[in-house]
Amino acid sequence: MRLRAAVFLILGGLGTWGVLHAQKPFLSYEVAEEHAEASLPPDWERDAEWTRARLKYTSSTFEHPLPNNTGRYGWRTDYPLGDRHTLQGLLRLTRVDAKSVEQVVELDNSSDIYNWPFLYGVEVGHWSLNDEEADQMRDYLLRGGFFMTDDFHGTLEWDVFMEGMRKVFPRRPVVDIDNKDEIFHVIYDIDQRSRIPGAQFIYSGIPWEFDGFEPKFRAIYDDKGRIMVGICHNVDMGDAIEWSDDPRYPENYASLAYRVSANYVMYDLTH
Amino acid sequence: MFEFLFKYPLSIYRQGTFIFLAGWPIWLMGLGVLAAAGVLGFLIWRQSSGSTRMGVVRRTSVWVLQTALAALLLFLLWHPALSVSALKPQQNIVAVVIDDSTSMTTNDENSTRKEAAEKVLNGGLLKALQEKFQVRLYKMSDHAERIDKLEQLTAGATATHIGESLKQVAADASSLPIGAMILLSDGADNSGGVDLETLAEIRRQRIPVHTIGLGRETMSHDVEISNVDVASRALPESRLGATVSFHQHGYTGQKAKITLKEGSKIVASQDVTLKAEGTEQVETVLFNPGDAGVKTIEAAIEPFPNEENLRNNRVTRLVNVDARKPRLLYLEGEPRWEFKFLRRAVEDDKYIDLFSILRTAQNKLYRQEQKDGKQGLTNTNELKDGFPSTVEELFGFDGIIFGSVDAPYLTKNQQEMVKQFVDRRGGGVLFLGGKDSLSDGGWAKSVDADILPTVLPDRKNTYSFVGADVELTPAGQDSLITRIEEDPIKNVERWKKLPYIRTFQDPGEPKLGAVVLANFIPKEGGGVKRPLLITMNYGRGRSAIFATGGSWRWQMLQPLADMSHEMFYRQLLRWIVSDTPQHVTGSTPKSVLADESHVKLRAEVRDKTYLPASDAIVEAHITGEGAQQETVNMVPEPLEQGVYGADWTAPQAGSYIVEVVAKRGTEEIGRDTFTFRREDGVAENFHVEQNRELLQKLSAETGGSYYKPSDAQKLGKDINYSQAGITVRETRDLWDMPAIFLLFLGIRAAEWLLRRRWGVI
């Protein structure tokens, strides 16, 4: 009896260790937005050098609950069509061998997240990070990970974002990225950066949300002057790319979103 | 015993010629033996034919014994003798050569070797020699010098060159009748032994060299460093290995400490357990030579309290830490994490400049430079158009890294340039795994397949995204490229614990001469080991394959403080570029001269395109201790294109800096600086045991004999026999040897015993 228990314990431990050190497989999650629904591309199983990871986080407050009330869907914004279009764009416009599907990851204290050094976080104006999650995010970034945030607007959402970010880096400043920074030139020269509104622009005609009038491209740098966290505030690149195949969405905003995304990915891979 | 049985010493038999004095032809003796055999056979058969006890075998046995006896009698009738050449008394000179080096001050059994030599000579040998010959005394160091009396011996010479000394004495024989030489020495030669030319000269003059070996053949309590191997050049802040070879007597199983010092500073130390007595033990001690400059590294083994010789516990070597910063060109075909993390891994290495070109999009390149620990292009126009298209541009680098780049991306000319970069330039090339690398990138059909350390598989789809574990091979366990932990055992364990690599590529089979340092074991598909990290020297350069694009996990999947990934790539990239020569490379065969002054300077000169420059004017500017300077012209070596040499003599002990400058007309081709050091009073500290093998070989090769001091007095008689000098032919009877009498008795006794056993007596 004792022997059997010991065997199970050992096997369980080994399995856990294996899980902890191995990357998790691709999983599909419930879609939050009907428009963002997308079927799996034919090559979704193709292995590739680069994969974009989408951060799954716990929402703080958001006024649009999920139909099945299975939880806040903040992280599911634009999922998965926004990801799929972004990845197609990368494949089309660059030599990045990008996987055609995204990888959803969590700050769950497992080693999985470290397998995906490029992390995309959307609607982070409604996220929350507990202390353990913040510790892991910090560790992830300092080891060489890159975190790109998108689609959060105005002062209130900024404060919510920063509440979480300050747990990660209490003292590192958040600065506006200089135009000369390589992130704006690594593949495309993006000196002029206009607004990139969300899909609501199609209906409202208003290119901003809340009091987020001006697009802000900010960053947290590491000790060597490299951007670790690329903060895209008052823009909605996820929507711009998700809706890029809709003729109602302005092409110039979509193009800019593709170019900024490509630059951010390329910057991470070159710095 | 030999002399008792055979009447004369073995040395006489060696020198003498066997003859028969009877004057009858030998065939007659043979005929006699046959006749005796026939008669005896007839008689034995006739006598024993009726006897049931004497069967065929027994009769044959008796016949053989009686025939042997008859043969022996006939042998004696023919009067056997030995014809030897003997020195004519008072008409010959015997040269007595006595080792006068400091090793003769070694104490063995309560007296020094010098004292033992004097005792042998004054104990009757010298007198015995002087009665029959003229005796010339010589003292031996790195040459032979005549002395009048033994009191002139000082045992103060700092080197022993036996061959050179005997050659000098033999040269006297061309004008003097030297009949024999006697060498009293411990055989501790510093010049590497007695060369064949010297032996041939002595043999030609037929002078036997009798040797008297002094000193113990093994020390009872001693640790001696035999050699220390360390790279003569290195980049700053490198990890170097000093391979220390040593042996010991009397301390088997005990712990010893090897230290490496630079000046008074200990740069490394390692505890070792001493292996079996007398066996050569080799240990590698890792150290960092620090910043640029000439480093004098002393390797020492801490002496034990009762050690007999403390002067052989330390050896000095020089390491020239180069101030140059090699440049690496990294061409990556696709933006990927391996590119990002490789650059990060070496960004803090201030001594390697990394220039990278990344294909970001179709027809778009992104250039970056890491120099002096900083980021940013020094020259914004450099390689704007991508991979170098001229030899000068490419050869300006010391190493190349190819990421996931397919061969057709380079033109045929560029591919050929890459091959020449390794072969002619002496550069290093590293190929990483990738979906467009190696076989999948068409490199098997490129001219650069020659420089690869493997034969690439003849198929595509060799790149896989299945994870793989990594393990070191035995060669990898010793290699400094893969040493991420100092301790070799901990290093092996460390590698086993590294996170699996994300991708791998089948690199094919290693070529002859390639070294596999690590294997990968796929996590799926049966787990068959395949080579992961392979290196090879090619032409003047070197190449390596690191068949993965997924080692970045060693950075992301390990704690922040872990530096395995950084250390690995730094060491690998340094290996790629450290030995890449420049236009001028200066060297000497030995960086430390132990009690010798002659130094051979050498310079290899290559022009702008690294072709040998045979028409250069090459000078060596030598600066010694006290800033004395001398300029030496170096001349082309006849059989080596582009190589220049000069002989020089270091006037005193100390360090010397040599700057070699090569010019063509007024244009300088290049220059190089290297150092060497002369140390005096060290050679004699090593190999102080009696080298009996050398002394015995010397005497055997020349027709002499080896003696211990205890039986050296026999030399007084044995020395009479020689073919050198003024000699007379003498005959020595052999018929009355005790051995013949015993043989006679033996044959008769054997027959008697057999017959008695068979009951026929």
Short mmCIF file of N, CA and C in Angstrom, two decimals, chain B residues 424 540 583 602-607 610-616 618 635-645 664:
data_model
loop_
_atom_site.label_atom_id
_atom_site.label_comp_id
_atom_site.label_asym_id
_atom_site.label_seq_id
_atom_site.Cartn_x
_atom_site.Cartn_y
_atom_site.Cartn_z
N ARG B 424 42.20 30.27 -45.79
CA ARG B 424 43.36 31.16 -46.01
C ARG B 424 43.49 32.21 -44.94
N ARG B 540 43.74 27.05 -42.06
CA ARG B 540 44.30 27.86 -40.96
C ARG B 540 43.25 28.23 -39.94
N HIS B 583 47.61 39.80 -40.01
CA HIS B 583 48.51 39.80 -41.17
C HIS B 583 49.91 39.35 -40.79
N ARG B 602 60.22 33.57 -35.30
CA ARG B 602 59.50 33.18 -36.53
C ARG B 602 58.37 34.17 -36.75
N ALA B 603 58.15 34.52 -38.02
CA ALA B 603 57.04 35.41 -38.34
C ALA B 603 56.36 34.91 -39.59
N GLU B 604 55.02 34.88 -39.52
CA GLU B 604 54.25 34.50 -40.71
C GLU B 604 53.60 35.79 -41.21
N VAL B 605 53.83 36.10 -42.47
CA VAL B 605 53.37 37.39 -43.02
C VAL B 605 52.40 37.14 -44.15
N ARG B 606 51.22 37.76 -44.05
CA ARG B 606 50.20 37.62 -45.09
C ARG B 606 49.81 39.01 -45.54
N ASP B 607 49.51 39.12 -46.84
CA ASP B 607 49.18 40.45 -47.37
C ASP B 607 47.72 40.79 -47.07
N TYR B 610 45.40 38.11 -47.35
CA TYR B 610 45.89 36.96 -46.58
C TYR B 610 46.56 35.89 -47.42
N LEU B 611 47.15 36.33 -48.51
CA LEU B 611 48.03 35.42 -49.25
C LEU B 611 49.43 35.59 -48.68
N PRO B 612 50.23 34.50 -48.70
CA PRO B 612 51.59 34.62 -48.12
C PRO B 612 52.38 35.71 -48.84
N ALA B 613 53.04 36.57 -48.06
CA ALA B 613 53.82 37.67 -48.63
C ALA B 613 55.29 37.29 -48.53
N SER B 614 55.84 36.85 -49.64
CA SER B 614 57.23 36.38 -49.61
C SER B 614 58.23 37.48 -49.91
N ASP B 615 57.72 38.67 -50.22
CA ASP B 615 58.62 39.74 -50.63
C ASP B 615 58.63 40.87 -49.61
N ALA B 616 58.33 40.56 -48.38
CA ALA B 616 58.27 41.62 -47.37
C ALA B 616 59.63 41.82 -46.73
N VAL B 618 61.11 42.19 -43.20
CA VAL B 618 60.61 41.89 -41.85
C VAL B 618 61.72 42.13 -40.84
N VAL B 635 64.76 36.67 -42.22
CA VAL B 635 64.90 36.27 -43.63
C VAL B 635 63.87 35.20 -43.98
N PRO B 636 63.50 35.15 -45.27
CA PRO B 636 62.48 34.17 -45.65
C PRO B 636 62.98 32.74 -45.41
N GLU B 637 62.07 31.92 -44.88
CA GLU B 637 62.39 30.50 -44.72
C GLU B 637 62.27 29.84 -46.09
N PRO B 638 63.25 29.05 -46.47
CA PRO B 638 63.27 28.55 -47.85
C PRO B 638 62.07 27.69 -48.24
N LEU B 639 61.56 26.91 -47.32
CA LEU B 639 60.50 25.97 -47.72
C LEU B 639 59.10 26.41 -47.32
N GLU B 640 59.00 27.58 -46.74
CA GLU B 640 57.67 28.03 -46.29
C GLU B 640 57.39 29.43 -46.81
N GLN B 641 56.41 29.52 -47.68
CA GLN B 641 56.09 30.82 -48.27
C GLN B 641 55.52 31.74 -47.22
N GLY B 642 56.01 32.95 -47.22
CA GLY B 642 55.46 33.94 -46.30
C GLY B 642 55.96 33.80 -44.88
N VAL B 643 56.90 32.92 -44.65
CA VAL B 643 57.42 32.70 -43.29
C VAL B 643 58.85 33.21 -43.22
N TYR B 644 59.13 33.93 -42.15
CA TYR B 644 60.46 34.52 -41.98
C TYR B 644 61.03 34.06 -40.65
N GLY B 645 62.35 33.92 -40.59
CA GLY B 645 62.98 33.44 -39.36
C GLY B 645 64.26 34.19 -39.05
N ARG B 664 56.15 46.31 -47.05
CA ARG B 664 56.40 46.14 -48.49
C ARG B 664 56.69 47.53 -48.99
#
